[in-house]
Coordinates of C-alpha atoms and ligand atoms in Angstrom, one line a residue:
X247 CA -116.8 11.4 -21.1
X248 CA -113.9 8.8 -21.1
X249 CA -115.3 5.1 -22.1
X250 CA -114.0 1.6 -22.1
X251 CA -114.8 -1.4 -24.2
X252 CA -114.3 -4.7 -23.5
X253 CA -111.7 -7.0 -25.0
X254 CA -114.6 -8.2 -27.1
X255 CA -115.6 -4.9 -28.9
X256 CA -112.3 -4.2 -29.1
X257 CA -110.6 -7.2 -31.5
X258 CA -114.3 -6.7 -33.5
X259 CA -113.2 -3.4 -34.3
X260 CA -109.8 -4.3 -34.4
X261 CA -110.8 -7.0 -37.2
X262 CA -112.8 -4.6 -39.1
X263 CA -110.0 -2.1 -39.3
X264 CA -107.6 -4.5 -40.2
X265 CA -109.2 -5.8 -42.8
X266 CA -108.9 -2.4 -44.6
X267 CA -105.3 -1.8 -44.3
X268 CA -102.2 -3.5 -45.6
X269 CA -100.7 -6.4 -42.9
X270 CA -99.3 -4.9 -39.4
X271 CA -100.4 -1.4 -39.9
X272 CA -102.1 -1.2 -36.7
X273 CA -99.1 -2.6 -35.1
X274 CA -96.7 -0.3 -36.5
X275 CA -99.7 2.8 -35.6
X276 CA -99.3 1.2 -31.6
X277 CA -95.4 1.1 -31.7
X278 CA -95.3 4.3 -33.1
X279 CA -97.4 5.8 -30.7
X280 CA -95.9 3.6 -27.5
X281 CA -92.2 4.8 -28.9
X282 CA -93.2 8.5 -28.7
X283 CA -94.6 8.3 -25.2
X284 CA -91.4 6.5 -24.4
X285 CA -89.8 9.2 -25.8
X286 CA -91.1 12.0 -23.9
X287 CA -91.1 10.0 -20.9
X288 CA -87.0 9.7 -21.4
X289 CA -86.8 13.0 -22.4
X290 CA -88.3 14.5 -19.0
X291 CA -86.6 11.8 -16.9
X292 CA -83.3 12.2 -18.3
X293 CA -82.8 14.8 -21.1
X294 CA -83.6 12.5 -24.3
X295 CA -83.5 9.3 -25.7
X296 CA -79.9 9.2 -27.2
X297 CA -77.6 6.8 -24.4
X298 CA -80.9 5.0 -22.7
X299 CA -80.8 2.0 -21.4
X300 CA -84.0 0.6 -22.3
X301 CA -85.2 -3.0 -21.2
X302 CA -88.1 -4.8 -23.4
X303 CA -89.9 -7.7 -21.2
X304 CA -91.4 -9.8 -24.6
X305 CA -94.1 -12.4 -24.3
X306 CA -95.1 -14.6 -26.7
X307 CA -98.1 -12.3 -28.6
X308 CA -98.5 -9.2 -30.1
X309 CA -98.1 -7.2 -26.8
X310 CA -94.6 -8.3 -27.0
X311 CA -94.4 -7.9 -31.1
X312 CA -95.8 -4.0 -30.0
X313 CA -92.9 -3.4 -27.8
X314 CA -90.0 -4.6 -29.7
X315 CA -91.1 -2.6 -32.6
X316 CA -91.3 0.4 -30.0
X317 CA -87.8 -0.3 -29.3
X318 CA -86.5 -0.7 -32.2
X319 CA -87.7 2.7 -32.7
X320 CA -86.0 4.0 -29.6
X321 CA -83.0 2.1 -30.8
X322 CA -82.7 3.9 -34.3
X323 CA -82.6 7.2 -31.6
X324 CA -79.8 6.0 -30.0
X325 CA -81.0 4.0 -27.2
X326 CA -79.2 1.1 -25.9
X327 CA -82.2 -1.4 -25.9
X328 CA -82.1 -5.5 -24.6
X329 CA -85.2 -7.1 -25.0
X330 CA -86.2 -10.7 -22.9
X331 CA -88.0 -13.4 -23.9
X332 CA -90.6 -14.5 -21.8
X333 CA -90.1 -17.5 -24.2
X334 CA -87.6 -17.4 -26.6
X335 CA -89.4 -20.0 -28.8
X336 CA -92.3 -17.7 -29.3
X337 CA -91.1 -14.3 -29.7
X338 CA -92.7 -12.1 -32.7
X339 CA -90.6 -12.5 -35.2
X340 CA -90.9 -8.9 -37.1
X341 CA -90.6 -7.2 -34.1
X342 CA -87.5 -9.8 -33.3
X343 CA -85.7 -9.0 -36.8
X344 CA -86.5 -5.5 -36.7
X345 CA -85.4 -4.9 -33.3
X346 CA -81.7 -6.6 -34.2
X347 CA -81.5 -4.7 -37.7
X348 CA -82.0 -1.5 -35.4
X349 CA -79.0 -2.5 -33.4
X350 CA -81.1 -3.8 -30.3
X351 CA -80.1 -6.8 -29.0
X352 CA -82.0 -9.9 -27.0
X353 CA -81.0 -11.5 -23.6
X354 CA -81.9 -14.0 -21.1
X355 CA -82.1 -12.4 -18.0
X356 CA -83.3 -8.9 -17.1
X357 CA -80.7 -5.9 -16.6
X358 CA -80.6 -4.4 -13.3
X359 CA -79.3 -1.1 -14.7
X360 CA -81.9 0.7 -16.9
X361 CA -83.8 4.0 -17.4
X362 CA -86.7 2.7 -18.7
X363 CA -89.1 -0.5 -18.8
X364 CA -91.3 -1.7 -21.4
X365 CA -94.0 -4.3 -19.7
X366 CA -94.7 -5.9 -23.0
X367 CA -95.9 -9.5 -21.6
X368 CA -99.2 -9.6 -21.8
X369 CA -102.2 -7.1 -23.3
X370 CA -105.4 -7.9 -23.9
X371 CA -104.2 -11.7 -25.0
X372 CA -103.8 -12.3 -21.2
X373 CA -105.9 -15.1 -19.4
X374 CA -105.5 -15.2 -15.2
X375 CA -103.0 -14.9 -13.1
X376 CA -99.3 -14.5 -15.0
X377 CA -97.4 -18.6 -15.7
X378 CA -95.0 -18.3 -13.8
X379 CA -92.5 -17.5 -16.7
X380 CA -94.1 -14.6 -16.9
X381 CA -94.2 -13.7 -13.0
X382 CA -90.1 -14.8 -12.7
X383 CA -89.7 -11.7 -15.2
X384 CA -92.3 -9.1 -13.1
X385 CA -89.8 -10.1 -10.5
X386 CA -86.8 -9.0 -11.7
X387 CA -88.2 -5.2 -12.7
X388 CA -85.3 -3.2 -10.9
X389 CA -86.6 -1.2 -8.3
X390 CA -87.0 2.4 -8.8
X391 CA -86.8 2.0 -12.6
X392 CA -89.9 4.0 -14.5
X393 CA -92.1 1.2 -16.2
X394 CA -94.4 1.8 -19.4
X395 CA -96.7 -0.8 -19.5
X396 CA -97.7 -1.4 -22.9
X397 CA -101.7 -1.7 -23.8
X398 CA -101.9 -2.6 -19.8
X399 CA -100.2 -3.9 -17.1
X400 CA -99.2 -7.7 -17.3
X401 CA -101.2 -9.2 -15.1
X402 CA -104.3 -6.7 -14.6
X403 CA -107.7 -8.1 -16.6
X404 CA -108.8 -6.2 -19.4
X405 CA -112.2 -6.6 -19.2
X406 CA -112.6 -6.1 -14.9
X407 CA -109.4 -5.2 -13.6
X408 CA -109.2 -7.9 -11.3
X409 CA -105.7 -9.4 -10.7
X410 CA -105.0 -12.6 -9.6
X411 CA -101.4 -13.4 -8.2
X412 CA -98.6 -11.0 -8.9
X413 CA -98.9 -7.9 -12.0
X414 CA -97.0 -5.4 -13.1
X415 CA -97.3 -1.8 -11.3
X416 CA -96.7 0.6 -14.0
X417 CA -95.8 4.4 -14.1
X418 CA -97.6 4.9 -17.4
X419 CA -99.9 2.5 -19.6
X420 CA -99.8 3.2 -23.2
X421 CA -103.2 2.1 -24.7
X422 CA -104.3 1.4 -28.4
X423 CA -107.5 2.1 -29.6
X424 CA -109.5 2.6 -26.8
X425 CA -109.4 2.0 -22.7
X426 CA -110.2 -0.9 -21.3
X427 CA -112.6 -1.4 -17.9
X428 CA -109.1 -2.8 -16.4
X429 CA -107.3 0.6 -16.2
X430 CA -110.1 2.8 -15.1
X431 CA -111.3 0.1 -12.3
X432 CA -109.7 -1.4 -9.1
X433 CA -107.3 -3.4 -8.4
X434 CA -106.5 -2.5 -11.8
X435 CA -106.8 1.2 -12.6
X436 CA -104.2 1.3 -9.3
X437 CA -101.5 -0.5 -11.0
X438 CA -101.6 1.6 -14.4
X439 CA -100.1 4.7 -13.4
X440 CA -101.1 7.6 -15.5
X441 CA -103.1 5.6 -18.8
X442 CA -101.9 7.8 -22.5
X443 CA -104.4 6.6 -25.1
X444 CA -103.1 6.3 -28.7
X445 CA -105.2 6.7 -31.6
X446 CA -105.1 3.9 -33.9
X447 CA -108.5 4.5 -35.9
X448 CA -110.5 1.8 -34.6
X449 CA -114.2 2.5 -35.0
X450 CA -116.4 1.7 -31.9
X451 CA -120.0 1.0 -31.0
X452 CA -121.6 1.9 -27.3
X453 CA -119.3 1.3 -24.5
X454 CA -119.3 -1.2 -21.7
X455 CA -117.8 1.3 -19.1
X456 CA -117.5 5.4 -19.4
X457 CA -116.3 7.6 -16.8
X458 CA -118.0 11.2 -16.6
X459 CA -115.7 14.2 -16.5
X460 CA -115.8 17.9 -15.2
X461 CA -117.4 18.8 -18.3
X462 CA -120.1 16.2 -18.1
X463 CA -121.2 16.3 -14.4
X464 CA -121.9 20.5 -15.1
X465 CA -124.0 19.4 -17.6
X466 CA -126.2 17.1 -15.2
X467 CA -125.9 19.7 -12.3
X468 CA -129.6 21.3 -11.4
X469 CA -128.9 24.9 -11.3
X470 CA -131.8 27.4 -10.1
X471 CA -133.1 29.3 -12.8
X472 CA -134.8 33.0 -12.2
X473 CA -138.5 31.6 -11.2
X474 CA -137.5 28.4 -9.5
X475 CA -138.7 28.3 -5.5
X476 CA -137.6 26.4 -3.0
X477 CA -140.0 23.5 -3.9
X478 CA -139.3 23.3 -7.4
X479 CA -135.4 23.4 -7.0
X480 CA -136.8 19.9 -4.4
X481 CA -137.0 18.6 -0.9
X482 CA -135.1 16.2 -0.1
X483 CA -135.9 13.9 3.2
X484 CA -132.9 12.4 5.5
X485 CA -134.1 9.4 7.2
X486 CA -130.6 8.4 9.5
X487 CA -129.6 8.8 12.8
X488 CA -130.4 7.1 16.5
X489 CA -129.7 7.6 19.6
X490 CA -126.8 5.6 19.1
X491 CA -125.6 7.2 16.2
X492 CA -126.8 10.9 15.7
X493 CA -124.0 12.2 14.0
X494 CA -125.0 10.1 10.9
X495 CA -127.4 12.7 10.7
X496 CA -125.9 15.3 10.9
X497 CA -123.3 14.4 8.2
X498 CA -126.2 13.2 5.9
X499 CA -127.8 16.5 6.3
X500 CA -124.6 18.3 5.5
X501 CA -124.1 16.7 2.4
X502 CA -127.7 17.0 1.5
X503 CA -127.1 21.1 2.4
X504 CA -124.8 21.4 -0.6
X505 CA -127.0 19.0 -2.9
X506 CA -128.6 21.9 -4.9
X507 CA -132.0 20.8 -3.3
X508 CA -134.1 23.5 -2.4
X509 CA -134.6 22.4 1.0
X510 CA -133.6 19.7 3.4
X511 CA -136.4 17.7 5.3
X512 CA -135.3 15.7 8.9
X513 CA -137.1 12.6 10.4
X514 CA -135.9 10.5 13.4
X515 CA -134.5 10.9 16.7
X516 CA -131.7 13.1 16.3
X517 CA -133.8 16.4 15.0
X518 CA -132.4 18.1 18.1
X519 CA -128.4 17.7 17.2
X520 CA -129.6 18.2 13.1
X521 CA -130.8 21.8 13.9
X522 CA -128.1 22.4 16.6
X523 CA -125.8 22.3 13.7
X524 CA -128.3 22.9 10.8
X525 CA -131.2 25.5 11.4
X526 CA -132.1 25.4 7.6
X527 CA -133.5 21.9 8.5
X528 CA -137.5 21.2 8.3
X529 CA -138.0 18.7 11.0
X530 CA -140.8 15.9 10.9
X531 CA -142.4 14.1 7.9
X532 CA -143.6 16.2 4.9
X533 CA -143.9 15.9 1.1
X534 CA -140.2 15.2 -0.6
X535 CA -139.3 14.4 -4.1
X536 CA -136.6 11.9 -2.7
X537 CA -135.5 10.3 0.5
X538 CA -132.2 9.2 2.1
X539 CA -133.2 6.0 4.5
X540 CA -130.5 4.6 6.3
X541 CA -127.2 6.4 7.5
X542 CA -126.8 4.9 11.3
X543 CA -130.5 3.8 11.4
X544 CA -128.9 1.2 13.8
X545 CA -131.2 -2.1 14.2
X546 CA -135.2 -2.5 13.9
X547 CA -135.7 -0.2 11.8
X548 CA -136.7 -2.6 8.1
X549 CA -140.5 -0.8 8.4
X550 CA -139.7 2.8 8.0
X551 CA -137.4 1.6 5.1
X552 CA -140.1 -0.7 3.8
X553 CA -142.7 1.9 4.1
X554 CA -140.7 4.5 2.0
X555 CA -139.7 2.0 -0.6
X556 CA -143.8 1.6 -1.0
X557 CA -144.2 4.9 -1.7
X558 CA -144.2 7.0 -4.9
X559 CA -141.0 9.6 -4.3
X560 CA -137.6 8.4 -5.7
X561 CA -135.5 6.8 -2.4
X562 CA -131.9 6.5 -1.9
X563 CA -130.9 3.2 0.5
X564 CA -127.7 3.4 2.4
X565 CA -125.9 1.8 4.9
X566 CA -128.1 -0.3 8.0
X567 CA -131.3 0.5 5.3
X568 CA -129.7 -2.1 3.0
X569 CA -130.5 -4.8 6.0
X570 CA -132.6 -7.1 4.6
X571 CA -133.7 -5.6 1.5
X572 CA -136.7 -7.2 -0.5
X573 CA -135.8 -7.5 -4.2
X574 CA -139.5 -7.9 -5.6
X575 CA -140.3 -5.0 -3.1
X576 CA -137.9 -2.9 -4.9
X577 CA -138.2 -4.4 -8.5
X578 CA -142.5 -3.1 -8.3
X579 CA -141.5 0.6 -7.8
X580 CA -141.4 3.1 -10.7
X581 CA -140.0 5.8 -8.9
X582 CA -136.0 6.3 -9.3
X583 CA -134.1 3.9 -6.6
X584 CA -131.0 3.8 -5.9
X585 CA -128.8 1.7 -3.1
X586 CA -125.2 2.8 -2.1
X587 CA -123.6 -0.5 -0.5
X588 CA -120.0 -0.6 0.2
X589 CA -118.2 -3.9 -0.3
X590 CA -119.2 -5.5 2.6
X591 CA -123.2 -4.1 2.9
X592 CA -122.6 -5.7 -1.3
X593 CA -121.6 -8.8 -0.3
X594 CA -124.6 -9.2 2.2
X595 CA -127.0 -8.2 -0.3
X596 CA -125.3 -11.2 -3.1
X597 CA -125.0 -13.8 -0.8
X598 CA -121.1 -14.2 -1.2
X599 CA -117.8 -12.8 0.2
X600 CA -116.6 -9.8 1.0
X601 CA -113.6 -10.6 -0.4
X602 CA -115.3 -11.6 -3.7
X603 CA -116.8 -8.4 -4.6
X604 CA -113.6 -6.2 -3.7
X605 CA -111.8 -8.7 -6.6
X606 CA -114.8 -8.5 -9.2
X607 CA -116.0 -5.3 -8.4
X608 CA -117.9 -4.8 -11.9
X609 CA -119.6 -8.0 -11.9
X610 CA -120.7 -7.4 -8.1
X611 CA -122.1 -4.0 -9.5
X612 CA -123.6 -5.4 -12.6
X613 CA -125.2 -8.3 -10.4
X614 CA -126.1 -6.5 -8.0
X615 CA -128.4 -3.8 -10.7
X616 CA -130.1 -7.0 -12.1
X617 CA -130.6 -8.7 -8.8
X618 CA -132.3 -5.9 -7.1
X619 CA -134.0 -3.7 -10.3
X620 CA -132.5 -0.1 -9.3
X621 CA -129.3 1.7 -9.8
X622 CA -126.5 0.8 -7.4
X623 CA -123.6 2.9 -6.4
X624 CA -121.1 0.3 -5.0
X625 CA -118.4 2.8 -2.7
X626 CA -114.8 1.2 -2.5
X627 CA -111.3 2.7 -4.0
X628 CA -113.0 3.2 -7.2
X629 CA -116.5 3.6 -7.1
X630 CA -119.1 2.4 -9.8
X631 CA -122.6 2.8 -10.9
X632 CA -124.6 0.7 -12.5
X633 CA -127.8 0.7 -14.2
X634 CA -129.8 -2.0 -15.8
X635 CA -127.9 -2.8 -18.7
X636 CA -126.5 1.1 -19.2
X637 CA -122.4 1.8 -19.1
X638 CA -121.2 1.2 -15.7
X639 CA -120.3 4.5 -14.5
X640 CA -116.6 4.3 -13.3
X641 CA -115.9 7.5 -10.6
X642 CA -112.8 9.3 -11.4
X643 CA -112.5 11.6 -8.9
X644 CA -112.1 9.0 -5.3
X645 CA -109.1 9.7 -3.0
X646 CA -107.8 7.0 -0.5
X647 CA -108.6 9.3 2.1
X648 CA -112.0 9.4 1.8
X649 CA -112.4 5.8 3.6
X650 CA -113.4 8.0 6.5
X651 CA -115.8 7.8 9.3
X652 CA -118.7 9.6 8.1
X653 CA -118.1 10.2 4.6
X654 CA -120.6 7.6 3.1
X655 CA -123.1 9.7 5.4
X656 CA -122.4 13.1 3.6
X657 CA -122.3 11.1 -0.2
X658 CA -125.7 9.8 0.9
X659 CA -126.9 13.2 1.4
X660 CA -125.7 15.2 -1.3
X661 CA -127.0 12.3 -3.5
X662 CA -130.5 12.1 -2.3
X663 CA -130.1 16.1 -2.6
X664 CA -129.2 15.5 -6.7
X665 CA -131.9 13.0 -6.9
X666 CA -134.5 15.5 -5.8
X667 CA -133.6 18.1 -7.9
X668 CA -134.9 15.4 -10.9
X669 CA -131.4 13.5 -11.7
X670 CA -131.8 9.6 -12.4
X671 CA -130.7 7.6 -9.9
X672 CA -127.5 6.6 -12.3
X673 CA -127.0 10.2 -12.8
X674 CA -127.1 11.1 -9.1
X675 CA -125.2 8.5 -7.7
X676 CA -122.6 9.0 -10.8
X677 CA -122.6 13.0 -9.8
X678 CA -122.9 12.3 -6.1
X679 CA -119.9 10.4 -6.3
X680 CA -117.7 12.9 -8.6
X681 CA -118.2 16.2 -6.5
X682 CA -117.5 14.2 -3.2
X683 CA -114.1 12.7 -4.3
X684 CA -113.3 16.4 -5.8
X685 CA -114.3 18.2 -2.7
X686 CA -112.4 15.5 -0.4
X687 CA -109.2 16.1 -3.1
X688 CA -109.8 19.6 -2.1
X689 CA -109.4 19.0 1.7
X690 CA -106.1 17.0 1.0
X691 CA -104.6 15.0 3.9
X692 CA -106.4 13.3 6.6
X693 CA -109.7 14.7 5.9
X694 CA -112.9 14.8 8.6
X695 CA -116.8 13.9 6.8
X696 CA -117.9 17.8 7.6
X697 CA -114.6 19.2 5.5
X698 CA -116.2 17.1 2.7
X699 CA -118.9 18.6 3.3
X700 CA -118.1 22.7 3.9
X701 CA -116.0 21.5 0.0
X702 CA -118.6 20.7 -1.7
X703 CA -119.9 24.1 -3.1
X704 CA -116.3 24.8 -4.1
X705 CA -116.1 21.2 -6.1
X706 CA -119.8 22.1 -8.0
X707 CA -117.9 25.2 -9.2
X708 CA -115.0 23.5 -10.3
X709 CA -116.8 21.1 -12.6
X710 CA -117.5 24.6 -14.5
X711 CA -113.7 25.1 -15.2
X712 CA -112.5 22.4 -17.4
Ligands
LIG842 N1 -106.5 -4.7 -30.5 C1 -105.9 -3.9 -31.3 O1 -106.5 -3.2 -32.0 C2 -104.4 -3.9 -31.4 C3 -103.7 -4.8 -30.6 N2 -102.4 -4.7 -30.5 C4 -101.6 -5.4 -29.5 O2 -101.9 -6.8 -29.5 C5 -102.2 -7.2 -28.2 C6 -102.9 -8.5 -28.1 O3 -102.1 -9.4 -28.7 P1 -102.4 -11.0 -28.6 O4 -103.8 -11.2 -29.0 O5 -101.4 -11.7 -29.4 O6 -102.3 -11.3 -27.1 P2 -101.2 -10.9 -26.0 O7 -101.8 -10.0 -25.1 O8 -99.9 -10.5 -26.6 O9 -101.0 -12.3 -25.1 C7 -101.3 -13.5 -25.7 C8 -100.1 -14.5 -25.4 O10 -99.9 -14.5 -24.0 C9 -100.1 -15.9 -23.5 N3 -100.7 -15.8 -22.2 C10 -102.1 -15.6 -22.0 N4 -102.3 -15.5 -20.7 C11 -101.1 -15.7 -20.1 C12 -100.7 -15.7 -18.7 N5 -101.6 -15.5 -17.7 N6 -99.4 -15.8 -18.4 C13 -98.5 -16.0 -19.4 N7 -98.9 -16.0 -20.7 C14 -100.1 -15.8 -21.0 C15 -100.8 -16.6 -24.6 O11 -100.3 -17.9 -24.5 P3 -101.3 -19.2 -24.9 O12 -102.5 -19.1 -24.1 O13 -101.5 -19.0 -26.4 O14 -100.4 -20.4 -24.6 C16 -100.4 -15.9 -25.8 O15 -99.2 -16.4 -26.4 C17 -102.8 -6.0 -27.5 O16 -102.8 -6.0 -26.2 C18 -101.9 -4.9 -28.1 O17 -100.7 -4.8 -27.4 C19 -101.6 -3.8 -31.4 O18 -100.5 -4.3 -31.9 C20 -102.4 -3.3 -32.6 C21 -103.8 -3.0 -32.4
LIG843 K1 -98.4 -5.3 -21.0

């Protein structure tokens, strides 16, 4: 599991740590760890460090005192290494002294030839969109040049990863102590480039956002044991599909296929093109342990939704079954619920932009949780999952190509598929999630729904293969 904290946790156990050691030993543990990634990075790039040309962007805090101590570690290695002021009144003035007595030196404007930038404006200090100080220096990053960003990219929020006005785009992010929400979550986690977390010692509680790994999602997978039938392995029931829109169902029932479920129940109109392409499929209504309700349902449709939500199996809403949706209704069930709104079905559902929730993705999740009383899986370039007040579940796995015709249609399906073999609805929209984006990085390149689909076994083993 990989978890974030907030900026919060983070300077509490920053404070407690620091009041055990001597004065700037954290700071020297960051540099030291920043400088060494530096390193490696110059080594691969160019051969080593010795000859460098290495440019420090400073701001006024202890982002910047973090990078000119890294440099003047590079600079004791033979690197040729100029460090700018975002304000030259404020500059750390260890880092300042200790860079010059390593034979670094500090300029006003930013070179154009270099082999390597430090982004050491801003870290977890960083309030809104950059001053514009700080932007004029983003600005003037020569192009093509690899940029470390130190503790995070310069304009990226810690806590959301929302970013407001122009940031820094970084090749790697060298992070102390623990990541924060801002590098695993969009816009943010897209600006951070590969993220290399250094150890400093910090001791910390539960975390505000984790993201499962390969390990972790085999460990949540149903598997079939020796006596398990086909009911106790689950049905799962697809409610999608209309005349309009009958390959919803079809995709839905192909994710739910390769759901572990042991077997995959049909109702609505398009039964006839389900068992053209899926005769596995039990067709009509019939006992499930979870149902999928609403992959191209089209309009009118608010009763069948409403009449499953009043029942007592776990229910997975998604897509046109979002229309409309009564909180309280939701809010009285005990079964497991869980809603899978993109941005826009989010928005609907909150009352506000679309626009809104695409910038504060994990508050729109978090809201959305509280709001409504059941887990929410909100799609987009990095998916989450929330849960009352749980971890929000950040998915690693998502690929750009996956904002596809059809493809919320097969996550739908595999989900509900997870949720009937007896996951949570956190767990199976958190699962759901990871083996979809790992079966659609299988697939590669412009990818169709149904090669997401056919993927999918091949992901599930995967997971077992750290
Ligand atoms: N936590 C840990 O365990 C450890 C943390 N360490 C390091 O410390 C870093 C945090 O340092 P920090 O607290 O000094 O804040 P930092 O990020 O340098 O920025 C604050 C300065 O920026 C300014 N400023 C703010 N917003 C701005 C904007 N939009 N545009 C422009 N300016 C803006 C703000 O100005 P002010 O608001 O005061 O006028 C203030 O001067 C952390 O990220 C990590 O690198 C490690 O060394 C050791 C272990
Ligand atoms: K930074």
């Amino acid at each position: 599991m990989r978890t974030a904290y907030s900026v919060e946790t983070v300077r509490a156990a920053e404070r407690e740590l620091m009041a055990r050691l001597p004065e700037g030993a954290l700071m020297q543990r960051a540099a030291a760890g920043l400088a060494a990634a530096c390193a490696g990075r110059l080594r691969r790039t160019r051969g080593g460090v010795y000859g460098a040309r290495v440019v420090l962007l400073v701001g006024p805090g202890d982002n910047g005192g973090d990078a000119l101590y890294a440099g003047a570690r590079l600079a004791r290695r033979g690197a040729a290494v100029t460090a700018v002021p975002m304000d030259p009144e404020r500059t750390h003035p260890g880092g300042s002294a200790a860079l010059r007595a390593a034979g670094g030196h500090l300029a006003r404007a930013v070179p154009q030839r270099a082999d390597l930038v430090l982004d050491g404006l801003l870290g977890i200090g960083g309030r809104g969109g950059l001053r514009p100080a700080a932007a004029a220096l983003v600005e003037r990053i020569p192009p093509g040049v690899p940029v470390v960003a130190v503790d995070l990219p310069s304009g990226v929020d810690a806590d959301t990863g929302e970013v407001a006005g122009p940031a820094v785009t970084a090749d790697v992010t060298v992070t102390f102590g623990a990541y924060k929400p801002g590098l695993l979550i969009d816009p943010g986690a897209s600006r951070a480039g590969a993220v290399h977390l250094v150890d400093i010692g910090l001791e910390l509680p539960s975390p505000q956002v984790e993201a499962l790994q390969h390990a972790d999602v085999a460990g949540l997978l149903p598997e079939p044991t020796a006596t398990s039938d086909k009911y106790r392995r689950g049905v799962v029931g697809i409610v999608a599909g209309s005349a309009q829109y009958p390959g919803a169902a079809v995709l839905a029932v192909a994710g739910a296929l390769r759901g572990g479920a042991g077997a995959v129940r049909y109702v609505g109109p398009a039964a006839e093109a389900v068992l053209a392409r899926y005769p596995e499929t039990l067709i009509g209504p019939g006992r499930v342990q979870a149902w999928v309700v609403g992959p191209g349902l089209g309009e009118g449709r608010a009763g069948e939704v409403a009449e499953l939500l009043a029942g007592d199996a776990a229910v997975l809403v998604d897509a046109d079954g979002l229309r409309g949706l009564d909180a309280a209704a939701l809010r009285a069930r005990s079964a497991p619920t869980l809603l899978t709104p993109h941005a826009g079905e989010a928005a609907a559902l909150l009352g506000v932009s679309r626009e809104s929730v695409e910038a504060g993705r994990l508050d729109a999740v978090r809201m959305l949780t509280q709001r409504y009383g059941a887990a929410v899986l909100l799609k987009g370039s990095t998916t989450l999952v929330a849960s009352g007040g749980a971890a929000v579940r950040v998915n690693p796995t998502g690929t750009p190509w996956l904002a596809t015709a059809g493809s919320g249609d097969v996550l739908s399906g595999l989900t509900g598929s997870l949720l009937a073999g007896g996951l949570s609805g956190a767990d199976a929209g958190a699962v759901g999630a990871y083996l979809h984006g790992l079966a659609a990085r299988r697939v590669g390149g412009p990818l169709l729904a149904q090669q997401v689909a056919e993927a999918l076994p091949d992901a599930w083993q995967d997971t077992r293969h750290p």
